[in-house]
Amino acid sequence: MASVESLRADVARDPTNEAAWRELLGELKKDPDAADQVRVVYEDLLRQYPTAAVYWKEYCDFELRTSGEEAVKSLFGRCLLRCPVPELWRMYIRIIRKTTDPQGPSGLPEIRQALEFTLDRLGEDCASGPIWEEYLDLLFSPPPGSEACLALFGPDPGTRAAALRTAYQRALSAPHSALESAWQAYEAFEQSGSNRTLSKRALDEWRPRYHAARAL
């Protein structure tokens, strides 16, 4: 096994040698007192590969284990917009949930904001289905009038309905794995309204768009 110093020399000589970078990180991670050195290597590696989501995710995983959620949030601020990769963004959402769950319903707006931020950037990715499902579930699940519903939408029932309609229609505009379940949920939502004429009109308008997204 190569020594840490020889591996440092390898990556300095050839910064494109990914095997040497990985071996260097692996050796350093064996030493529980080498966390700062690991960070330096990740920083050097990411200067070489600034859009490599796999290395950003490894770095985030490492910081989560060694420093906690706030350190990871700082890394997300640097990497998310560079790396439109669903796996990395889903990790971001998990961290936001973990840090806001203790707040109860008052933390739901921050989770909603994180999901909308993610979908603004990844919503048309074919791998974004689980994120759409999570977002729609967040909006739909709280019973009307509940504390969670009030935290998300305020006291006006019309605000909830408008937000759900907008969310469903956005979800139906992109080709992803949750498209069919989103359509079924949207149908049920519109059909649950008291105005059958408006419900039929909305479904007639959006059915072709749903089929068009499925065809992509």
mmCIF file of N, CA and C in Angstrom, residues 92-215:
data_model
loop_
_atom_site.group_PDB
_atom_site.id
_atom_site.type_symbol
_atom_site.label_atom_id
_atom_site.label_comp_id
_atom_site.label_asym_id
_atom_site.label_seq_id
_atom_site.Cartn_x
_atom_site.Cartn_y
_atom_site.Cartn_z
ATOM 1 N N TYR A 92 -29.592 16.950 0.115
ATOM 2 C CA TYR A 92 -29.860 18.298 0.641
ATOM 3 C C TYR A 92 -31.241 18.356 1.305
ATOM 4 N N ILE A 93 -32.245 17.798 0.650
ATOM 5 C CA ILE A 93 -33.597 17.812 1.220
ATOM 6 C C ILE A 93 -33.635 17.014 2.520
ATOM 7 N N ARG A 94 -32.947 15.868 2.552
ATOM 8 C CA ARG A 94 -32.919 15.062 3.779
ATOM 9 C C ARG A 94 -32.313 15.847 4.940
ATOM 10 N N ILE A 95 -31.258 16.609 4.657
ATOM 11 C CA ILE A 95 -30.626 17.402 5.719
ATOM 12 C C ILE A 95 -31.572 18.500 6.200
ATOM 13 N N ILE A 96 -32.250 19.156 5.265
ATOM 14 C CA ILE A 96 -33.210 20.192 5.655
ATOM 15 C C ILE A 96 -34.309 19.582 6.518
ATOM 16 N N ARG A 97 -34.804 18.424 6.137
ATOM 17 C CA ARG A 97 -35.835 17.756 6.950
ATOM 18 C C ARG A 97 -35.295 17.430 8.346
ATOM 19 N N LYS A 98 -34.090 16.908 8.392
ATOM 20 C CA LYS A 98 -33.526 16.500 9.681
ATOM 21 C C LYS A 98 -33.372 17.683 10.626
ATOM 22 N N THR A 99 -32.997 18.834 10.069
ATOM 23 C CA THR A 99 -32.767 20.004 10.925
ATOM 24 C C THR A 99 -34.052 20.755 11.257
ATOM 25 N N THR A 100 -35.105 20.556 10.471
ATOM 26 C CA THR A 100 -36.352 21.278 10.736
ATOM 27 C C THR A 100 -37.414 20.412 11.413
ATOM 28 N N ASP A 101 -37.301 19.092 11.342
ATOM 29 C CA ASP A 101 -38.307 18.221 11.959
ATOM 30 C C ASP A 101 -38.529 18.520 13.441
ATOM 31 N N PRO A 102 -37.467 18.813 14.219
ATOM 32 C CA PRO A 102 -37.703 19.111 15.638
ATOM 33 C C PRO A 102 -38.575 20.343 15.869
ATOM 34 N N GLN A 103 -38.712 21.194 14.864
ATOM 35 C CA GLN A 103 -39.533 22.398 15.009
ATOM 36 C C GLN A 103 -41.025 22.096 14.870
ATOM 37 N N GLY A 104 -41.369 20.881 14.432
ATOM 38 C CA GLY A 104 -42.776 20.558 14.222
ATOM 39 C C GLY A 104 -43.342 21.305 13.025
ATOM 40 N N PRO A 105 -44.633 21.627 13.055
ATOM 41 C CA PRO A 105 -45.260 22.298 11.908
ATOM 42 C C PRO A 105 -44.584 23.601 11.493
ATOM 43 N N SER A 106 -43.977 24.302 12.432
ATOM 44 C CA SER A 106 -43.350 25.581 12.071
ATOM 45 C C SER A 106 -42.153 25.399 11.140
ATOM 46 N N GLY A 107 -41.630 24.176 11.057
ATOM 47 C CA GLY A 107 -40.516 23.917 10.153
ATOM 48 C C GLY A 107 -40.940 23.541 8.749
ATOM 49 N N LEU A 108 -42.237 23.310 8.533
ATOM 50 C CA LEU A 108 -42.706 22.868 7.217
ATOM 51 C C LEU A 108 -42.465 23.885 6.102
ATOM 52 N N PRO A 109 -42.642 25.193 6.335
ATOM 53 C CA PRO A 109 -42.362 26.136 5.242
ATOM 54 C C PRO A 109 -40.930 26.056 4.727
ATOM 55 N N GLU A 110 -39.973 25.789 5.603
ATOM 56 C CA GLU A 110 -38.585 25.680 5.140
ATOM 57 C C GLU A 110 -38.403 24.432 4.277
ATOM 58 N N ILE A 111 -39.067 23.336 4.660
ATOM 59 C CA ILE A 111 -39.001 22.120 3.837
ATOM 60 C C ILE A 111 -39.656 22.378 2.483
ATOM 61 N N ARG A 112 -40.792 23.041 2.503
ATOM 62 C CA ARG A 112 -41.464 23.378 1.242
ATOM 63 C C ARG A 112 -40.554 24.231 0.360
ATOM 64 N N GLN A 113 -39.925 25.217 0.960
ATOM 65 C CA GLN A 113 -39.030 26.099 0.199
ATOM 66 C C GLN A 113 -37.873 25.303 -0.408
ATOM 67 N N ALA A 114 -37.320 24.364 0.357
ATOM 68 C CA ALA A 114 -36.210 23.549 -0.151
ATOM 69 C C ALA A 114 -36.659 22.675 -1.318
ATOM 70 N N LEU A 115 -37.848 22.100 -1.213
ATOM 71 C CA LEU A 115 -38.362 21.270 -2.300
ATOM 72 C C LEU A 115 -38.650 22.104 -3.543
ATOM 73 N N GLU A 116 -39.216 23.280 -3.363
ATOM 74 C CA GLU A 116 -39.505 24.139 -4.520
ATOM 75 C C GLU A 116 -38.214 24.642 -5.163
ATOM 76 N N PHE A 117 -37.234 24.966 -4.345
ATOM 77 C CA PHE A 117 -35.918 25.365 -4.856
ATOM 78 C C PHE A 117 -35.321 24.242 -5.705
ATOM 79 N N THR A 118 -35.456 23.016 -5.209
ATOM 80 C CA THR A 118 -34.939 21.854 -5.936
ATOM 81 C C THR A 118 -35.683 21.645 -7.247
ATOM 82 N N LEU A 119 -37.006 21.708 -7.201
ATOM 83 C CA LEU A 119 -37.798 21.453 -8.405
ATOM 84 C C LEU A 119 -37.653 22.564 -9.434
ATOM 85 N N ASP A 120 -37.382 23.778 -8.987
ATOM 86 C CA ASP A 120 -37.120 24.862 -9.938
ATOM 87 C C ASP A 120 -35.924 24.526 -10.822
ATOM 88 N N ARG A 121 -35.008 23.733 -10.284
ATOM 89 C CA ARG A 121 -33.788 23.417 -11.018
ATOM 90 C C ARG A 121 -33.781 22.013 -11.606
ATOM 91 N N LEU A 122 -34.481 21.079 -10.965
ATOM 92 C CA LEU A 122 -34.430 19.689 -11.421
ATOM 93 C C LEU A 122 -35.785 19.135 -11.831
ATOM 94 N N GLY A 123 -36.812 19.952 -11.794
ATOM 95 C CA GLY A 123 -38.166 19.445 -11.990
ATOM 96 C C GLY A 123 -38.418 18.785 -13.328
ATOM 97 N N GLU A 124 -37.625 19.107 -14.338
ATOM 98 C CA GLU A 124 -37.813 18.505 -15.651
ATOM 99 C C GLU A 124 -36.877 17.330 -15.893
ATOM 100 N N ASP A 125 -36.077 16.987 -14.905
ATOM 101 C CA ASP A 125 -35.198 15.825 -15.017
ATOM 102 C C ASP A 125 -36.041 14.556 -14.916
ATOM 103 N N CYS A 126 -35.753 13.577 -15.762
ATOM 104 C CA CYS A 126 -36.556 12.350 -15.748
ATOM 105 C C CYS A 126 -36.399 11.580 -14.438
ATOM 106 N N ALA A 127 -35.343 11.874 -13.669
ATOM 107 C CA ALA A 127 -35.122 11.202 -12.389
ATOM 108 C C ALA A 127 -35.702 11.974 -11.207
ATOM 109 N N SER A 128 -36.485 13.008 -11.484
ATOM 110 C CA SER A 128 -37.004 13.853 -10.399
ATOM 111 C C SER A 128 -38.308 13.335 -9.797
ATOM 112 N N GLY A 129 -38.802 12.192 -10.259
ATOM 113 C CA GLY A 129 -40.085 11.681 -9.777
ATOM 114 C C GLY A 129 -40.209 11.602 -8.265
ATOM 115 N N PRO A 130 -39.236 11.006 -7.557
ATOM 116 C CA PRO A 130 -39.354 10.931 -6.096
ATOM 117 C C PRO A 130 -39.427 12.303 -5.427
ATOM 118 N N ILE A 131 -38.776 13.300 -6.017
ATOM 119 C CA ILE A 131 -38.827 14.646 -5.436
ATOM 120 C C ILE A 131 -40.212 15.241 -5.637
ATOM 121 N N TRP A 132 -40.794 15.048 -6.819
ATOM 122 C CA TRP A 132 -42.173 15.497 -7.042
ATOM 123 C C TRP A 132 -43.127 14.808 -6.068
ATOM 124 N N GLU A 133 -42.963 13.510 -5.868
ATOM 125 C CA GLU A 133 -43.840 12.783 -4.940
ATOM 126 C C GLU A 133 -43.719 13.349 -3.530
ATOM 127 N N GLU A 134 -42.507 13.613 -3.106
ATOM 128 C CA GLU A 134 -42.296 14.156 -1.761
ATOM 129 C C GLU A 134 -42.936 15.532 -1.618
ATOM 130 N N TYR A 135 -42.798 16.353 -2.647
ATOM 131 C CA TYR A 135 -43.366 17.707 -2.623
ATOM 132 C C TYR A 135 -44.890 17.663 -2.578
ATOM 133 N N LEU A 136 -45.488 16.872 -3.457
ATOM 134 C CA LEU A 136 -46.950 16.793 -3.488
ATOM 135 C C LEU A 136 -47.492 16.222 -2.184
ATOM 136 N N ASP A 137 -46.799 15.244 -1.622
ATOM 137 C CA ASP A 137 -47.237 14.663 -0.353
ATOM 138 C C ASP A 137 -47.155 15.689 0.772
ATOM 139 N N LEU A 138 -46.096 16.500 0.762
ATOM 140 C CA LEU A 138 -45.959 17.538 1.792
ATOM 141 C C LEU A 138 -47.146 18.491 1.762
ATOM 142 N N LEU A 139 -47.568 18.889 0.559
ATOM 143 C CA LEU A 139 -48.665 19.853 0.446
ATOM 144 C C LEU A 139 -50.026 19.226 0.722
ATOM 145 N N PHE A 140 -50.212 17.983 0.288
ATOM 146 C CA PHE A 140 -51.546 17.382 0.361
ATOM 147 C C PHE A 140 -51.841 16.754 1.727
ATOM 148 N N SER A 141 -50.822 16.197 2.378
ATOM 149 C CA SER A 141 -51.058 15.368 3.568
ATOM 150 C C SER A 141 -51.685 16.091 4.758
ATOM 151 N N PRO A 142 -51.267 17.313 5.098
ATOM 152 C CA PRO A 142 -51.858 17.937 6.290
ATOM 153 C C PRO A 142 -53.362 18.155 6.131
ATOM 154 N N PRO A 143 -54.177 17.659 7.050
ATOM 155 C CA PRO A 143 -55.625 17.866 6.951
ATOM 156 C C PRO A 143 -55.977 19.352 6.995
ATOM 157 N N PRO A 144 -56.953 19.781 6.210
ATOM 158 C CA PRO A 144 -57.377 21.188 6.243
ATOM 159 C C PRO A 144 -57.699 21.628 7.674
ATOM 160 N N GLY A 145 -57.206 22.781 8.047
ATOM 161 C CA GLY A 145 -57.444 23.308 9.382
ATOM 162 C C GLY A 145 -56.452 22.856 10.429
ATOM 163 N N SER A 146 -55.609 21.880 10.098
ATOM 164 C CA SER A 146 -54.622 21.400 11.063
ATOM 165 C C SER A 146 -53.508 22.430 11.239
ATOM 166 N N GLU A 147 -52.735 22.248 12.294
ATOM 167 C CA GLU A 147 -51.621 23.169 12.546
ATOM 168 C C GLU A 147 -50.619 23.137 11.392
ATOM 169 N N ALA A 148 -50.386 21.942 10.862
ATOM 170 C CA ALA A 148 -49.456 21.816 9.736
ATOM 171 C C ALA A 148 -49.984 22.534 8.503
ATOM 172 N N CYS A 149 -51.279 22.405 8.255
ATOM 173 C CA CYS A 149 -51.895 23.076 7.109
ATOM 174 C C CYS A 149 -51.810 24.595 7.264
ATOM 175 N N LEU A 150 -52.069 25.075 8.454
ATOM 176 C CA LEU A 150 -51.982 26.518 8.698
ATOM 177 C C LEU A 150 -50.551 27.026 8.517
ATOM 178 N N ALA A 151 -49.575 26.218 8.934
ATOM 179 C CA ALA A 151 -48.178 26.627 8.779
ATOM 180 C C ALA A 151 -47.786 26.732 7.309
ATOM 181 N N LEU A 152 -48.338 25.847 6.492
ATOM 182 C CA LEU A 152 -47.986 25.835 5.069
ATOM 183 C C LEU A 152 -48.760 26.861 4.252
ATOM 184 N N PHE A 153 -50.043 27.053 4.586
ATOM 185 C CA PHE A 153 -50.913 27.823 3.691
ATOM 186 C C PHE A 153 -51.596 29.023 4.334
ATOM 187 N N GLY A 154 -51.549 29.135 5.660
ATOM 188 C CA GLY A 154 -52.297 30.191 6.311
ATOM 189 C C GLY A 154 -53.755 29.799 6.490
ATOM 190 N N PRO A 155 -54.589 30.718 6.979
ATOM 191 C CA PRO A 155 -55.964 30.370 7.350
ATOM 192 C C PRO A 155 -56.954 30.301 6.184
ATOM 193 N N ASP A 156 -56.617 30.819 5.023
ATOM 194 C CA ASP A 156 -57.562 30.864 3.902
ATOM 195 C C ASP A 156 -57.574 29.525 3.167
ATOM 196 N N PRO A 157 -58.694 28.784 3.176
ATOM 197 C CA PRO A 157 -58.751 27.491 2.479
ATOM 198 C C PRO A 157 -58.443 27.613 0.987
ATOM 199 N N GLY A 158 -58.760 28.758 0.412
ATOM 200 C CA GLY A 158 -58.492 28.944 -1.010
ATOM 201 C C GLY A 158 -57.012 28.936 -1.339
ATOM 202 N N THR A 159 -56.191 29.344 -0.376
ATOM 203 C CA THR A 159 -54.741 29.345 -0.601
ATOM 204 C C THR A 159 -54.222 27.924 -0.748
ATOM 205 N N ARG A 160 -54.730 27.019 0.085
ATOM 206 C CA ARG A 160 -54.326 25.607 -0.021
ATOM 207 C C ARG A 160 -54.727 25.041 -1.372
ATOM 208 N N ALA A 161 -55.964 25.275 -1.772
ATOM 209 C CA ALA A 161 -56.448 24.733 -3.042
ATOM 210 C C ALA A 161 -55.636 25.269 -4.219
ATOM 211 N N ALA A 162 -55.349 26.558 -4.195
ATOM 212 C CA ALA A 162 -54.580 27.153 -5.294
ATOM 213 C C ALA A 162 -53.161 26.599 -5.337
ATOM 214 N N ALA A 163 -52.554 26.424 -4.167
ATOM 215 C CA ALA A 163 -51.186 25.896 -4.121
ATOM 216 C C ALA A 163 -51.137 24.458 -4.620
ATOM 217 N N LEU A 164 -52.121 23.656 -4.219
ATOM 218 C CA LEU A 164 -52.162 22.267 -4.681
ATOM 219 C C LEU A 164 -52.376 22.198 -6.188
ATOM 220 N N ARG A 165 -53.293 23.002 -6.692
ATOM 221 C CA ARG A 165 -53.555 22.996 -8.139
ATOM 222 C C ARG A 165 -52.285 23.365 -8.914
ATOM 223 N N THR A 166 -51.612 24.410 -8.464
ATOM 224 C CA THR A 166 -50.377 24.826 -9.132
ATOM 225 C C THR A 166 -49.318 23.733 -9.066
ATOM 226 N N ALA A 167 -49.194 23.092 -7.911
ATOM 227 C CA ALA A 167 -48.185 22.041 -7.744
ATOM 228 C C ALA A 167 -48.483 20.844 -8.640
ATOM 229 N N TYR A 168 -49.746 20.409 -8.664
ATOM 230 C CA TYR A 168 -50.107 19.279 -9.529
ATOM 231 C C TYR A 168 -49.842 19.611 -10.991
ATOM 232 N N GLN A 169 -50.223 20.791 -11.409
ATOM 233 C CA GLN A 169 -50.061 21.153 -12.814
ATOM 234 C C GLN A 169 -48.589 21.277 -13.190
ATOM 235 N N ARG A 170 -47.780 21.770 -12.293
ATOM 236 C CA ARG A 170 -46.330 21.787 -12.553
ATOM 237 C C ARG A 170 -45.801 20.364 -12.697
ATOM 238 N N ALA A 171 -46.251 19.485 -11.825
ATOM 239 C CA ALA A 171 -45.766 18.100 -11.860
ATOM 240 C C ALA A 171 -46.172 17.390 -13.142
ATOM 241 N N LEU A 172 -47.274 17.815 -13.744
ATOM 242 C CA LEU A 172 -47.768 17.172 -14.966
ATOM 243 C C LEU A 172 -47.094 17.705 -16.220
ATOM 244 N N SER A 173 -46.226 18.668 -16.069
ATOM 245 C CA SER A 173 -45.602 19.301 -17.234
ATOM 246 C C SER A 173 -44.241 18.714 -17.575
ATOM 247 N N ALA A 174 -43.780 17.739 -16.795
ATOM 248 C CA ALA A 174 -42.435 17.198 -17.002
ATOM 249 C C ALA A 174 -42.476 15.673 -17.037
ATOM 250 N N PRO A 175 -41.611 15.052 -17.831
ATOM 251 C CA PRO A 175 -41.576 13.586 -17.908
ATOM 252 C C PRO A 175 -40.752 12.991 -16.768
ATOM 253 N N HIS A 176 -41.393 12.330 -15.828
ATOM 254 C CA HIS A 176 -40.680 11.718 -14.709
ATOM 255 C C HIS A 176 -41.448 10.489 -14.257
ATOM 256 N N SER A 177 -40.859 9.720 -13.359
ATOM 257 C CA SER A 177 -41.425 8.427 -12.972
ATOM 258 C C SER A 177 -42.708 8.549 -12.166
ATOM 259 N N ALA A 178 -42.976 9.720 -11.585
ATOM 260 C CA ALA A 178 -44.183 9.900 -10.768
ATOM 261 C C ALA A 178 -45.320 10.545 -11.547
ATOM 262 N N LEU A 179 -45.190 10.616 -12.861
ATOM 263 C CA LEU A 179 -46.174 11.342 -13.665
ATOM 264 C C LEU A 179 -47.567 10.729 -13.551
ATOM 265 N N GLU A 180 -47.659 9.416 -13.637
ATOM 266 C CA GLU A 180 -48.980 8.773 -13.597
ATOM 267 C C GLU A 180 -49.652 8.968 -12.243
ATOM 268 N N SER A 181 -48.905 8.791 -11.169
ATOM 269 C CA SER A 181 -49.504 8.974 -9.841
ATOM 270 C C SER A 181 -49.880 10.437 -9.617
ATOM 271 N N ALA A 182 -49.109 11.366 -10.192
ATOM 272 C CA ALA A 182 -49.451 12.787 -10.073
ATOM 273 C C ALA A 182 -50.756 13.087 -10.798
ATOM 274 N N TRP A 183 -50.952 12.478 -11.969
ATOM 275 C CA TRP A 183 -52.204 12.685 -12.703
ATOM 276 C C TRP A 183 -53.393 12.127 -11.927
ATOM 277 N N GLN A 184 -53.240 10.946 -11.381
ATOM 278 C CA GLN A 184 -54.335 10.342 -10.615
ATOM 279 C C GLN A 184 -54.684 11.204 -9.403
ATOM 280 N N ALA A 185 -53.667 11.719 -8.734
ATOM 281 C CA ALA A 185 -53.914 12.582 -7.574
ATOM 282 C C ALA A 185 -54.571 13.888 -8.005
ATOM 283 N N TYR A 186 -54.146 14.409 -9.142
ATOM 284 C CA TYR A 186 -54.737 15.659 -9.639
ATOM 285 C C TYR A 186 -56.200 15.449 -10.024
ATOM 286 N N GLU A 187 -56.495 14.344 -10.679
ATOM 287 C CA GLU A 187 -57.893 14.024 -11.015
ATOM 288 C C GLU A 187 -58.749 13.989 -9.753
ATOM 289 N N ALA A 188 -58.268 13.270 -8.746
ATOM 290 C CA ALA A 188 -59.028 13.155 -7.499
ATOM 291 C C ALA A 188 -59.202 14.521 -6.843
ATOM 292 N N PHE A 189 -58.168 15.343 -6.895
ATOM 293 C CA PHE A 189 -58.234 16.682 -6.306
ATOM 294 C C PHE A 189 -59.293 17.526 -7.002
ATOM 295 N N GLU A 190 -59.262 17.584 -8.327
ATOM 296 C CA GLU A 190 -60.229 18.403 -9.058
ATOM 297 C C GLU A 190 -61.650 17.870 -8.880
ATOM 298 N N GLN A 191 -61.806 16.569 -8.863
ATOM 299 C CA GLN A 191 -63.137 15.979 -8.744
ATOM 300 C C GLN A 191 -63.718 16.121 -7.345
ATOM 301 N N SER A 192 -62.859 16.439 -6.380
ATOM 302 C CA SER A 192 -63.358 16.628 -5.011
ATOM 303 C C SER A 192 -63.926 18.028 -4.801
ATOM 304 N N GLY A 193 -63.735 18.921 -5.776
ATOM 305 C CA GLY A 193 -64.242 20.280 -5.647
ATOM 306 C C GLY A 193 -65.743 20.355 -5.848
ATOM 307 N N SER A 194 -66.318 21.444 -5.400
ATOM 308 C CA SER A 194 -67.780 21.592 -5.475
ATOM 309 C C SER A 194 -68.251 22.053 -6.850
ATOM 310 N N ASN A 195 -67.376 22.648 -7.634
ATOM 311 C CA ASN A 195 -67.770 23.160 -8.951
ATOM 312 C C ASN A 195 -67.389 22.143 -10.019
ATOM 313 N N ARG A 196 -68.343 21.318 -10.419
ATOM 314 C CA ARG A 196 -68.060 20.242 -11.367
ATOM 315 C C ARG A 196 -67.691 20.780 -12.750
ATOM 316 N N THR A 197 -68.263 21.912 -13.121
ATOM 317 C CA THR A 197 -67.958 22.477 -14.441
ATOM 318 C C THR A 197 -66.498 22.907 -14.517
ATOM 319 N N LEU A 198 -66.039 23.614 -13.480
ATOM 320 C CA LEU A 198 -64.642 24.034 -13.450
ATOM 321 C C LEU A 198 -63.705 22.839 -13.374
ATOM 322 N N SER A 199 -64.111 21.824 -12.616
ATOM 323 C CA SER A 199 -63.303 20.615 -12.497
ATOM 324 C C SER A 199 -63.114 19.951 -13.853
ATOM 325 N N LYS A 200 -64.224 19.799 -14.595
ATOM 326 C CA LYS A 200 -64.138 19.158 -15.912
ATOM 327 C C LYS A 200 -63.289 19.992 -16.868
ATOM 328 N N ARG A 201 -63.454 21.302 -16.805
ATOM 329 C CA ARG A 201 -62.701 22.177 -17.699
ATOM 330 C C ARG A 201 -61.197 22.057 -17.433
ATOM 331 N N ALA A 202 -60.829 22.041 -16.145
ATOM 332 C CA ALA A 202 -59.405 21.936 -15.796
ATOM 333 C C ALA A 202 -58.824 20.600 -16.244
ATOM 334 N N LEU A 203 -59.571 19.524 -16.007
ATOM 335 C CA LEU A 203 -59.069 18.205 -16.400
ATOM 336 C C LEU A 203 -58.989 18.072 -17.912
ATOM 337 N N ASP A 204 -59.961 18.622 -18.622
ATOM 338 C CA ASP A 204 -59.918 18.585 -20.091
ATOM 339 C C ASP A 204 -58.717 19.364 -20.623
ATOM 340 N N GLU A 205 -58.370 20.441 -19.929
ATOM 341 C CA GLU A 205 -57.215 21.242 -20.363
ATOM 342 C C GLU A 205 -55.904 20.523 -20.108
ATOM 343 N N TRP A 206 -55.808 19.842 -18.963
ATOM 344 C CA TRP A 206 -54.529 19.267 -18.567
ATOM 345 C C TRP A 206 -54.311 17.830 -19.021
ATOM 346 N N ARG A 207 -55.366 17.143 -19.406
ATOM 347 C CA ARG A 207 -55.193 15.761 -19.873
ATOM 348 C C ARG A 207 -54.241 15.674 -21.075
ATOM 349 N N PRO A 208 -54.399 16.513 -22.109
ATOM 350 C CA PRO A 208 -53.454 16.445 -23.238
ATOM 351 C C PRO A 208 -52.017 16.776 -22.830
ATOM 352 N N ARG A 209 -51.855 17.675 -21.883
ATOM 353 C CA ARG A 209 -50.502 18.022 -21.445
ATOM 354 C C ARG A 209 -49.858 16.843 -20.709
ATOM 355 N N TYR A 210 -50.666 16.168 -19.914
ATOM 356 C CA TYR A 210 -50.177 14.972 -19.222
ATOM 357 C C TYR A 210 -49.745 13.916 -20.233
ATOM 358 N N HIS A 211 -50.572 13.678 -21.236
ATOM 359 C CA HIS A 211 -50.217 12.675 -22.246
ATOM 360 C C HIS A 211 -48.984 13.103 -23.038
ATOM 361 N N ALA A 212 -48.853 14.390 -23.281
ATOM 362 C CA ALA A 212 -47.670 14.884 -23.999
ATOM 363 C C ALA A 212 -46.402 14.651 -23.178
ATOM 364 N N ALA A 213 -46.486 14.885 -21.862
ATOM 365 C CA ALA A 213 -45.323 14.650 -21.002
ATOM 366 C C ALA A 213 -44.986 13.162 -20.949
ATOM 367 N N ARG A 214 -46.001 12.312 -20.930
ATOM 368 C CA ARG A 214 -45.758 10.863 -20.918
ATOM 369 C C ARG A 214 -45.054 10.404 -22.180
ATOM 370 N N ALA A 215 -45.320 11.086 -23.274
ATOM 371 C CA ALA A 215 -44.758 10.671 -24.565
ATOM 372 C C ALA A 215 -43.290 11.063 -24.731
#
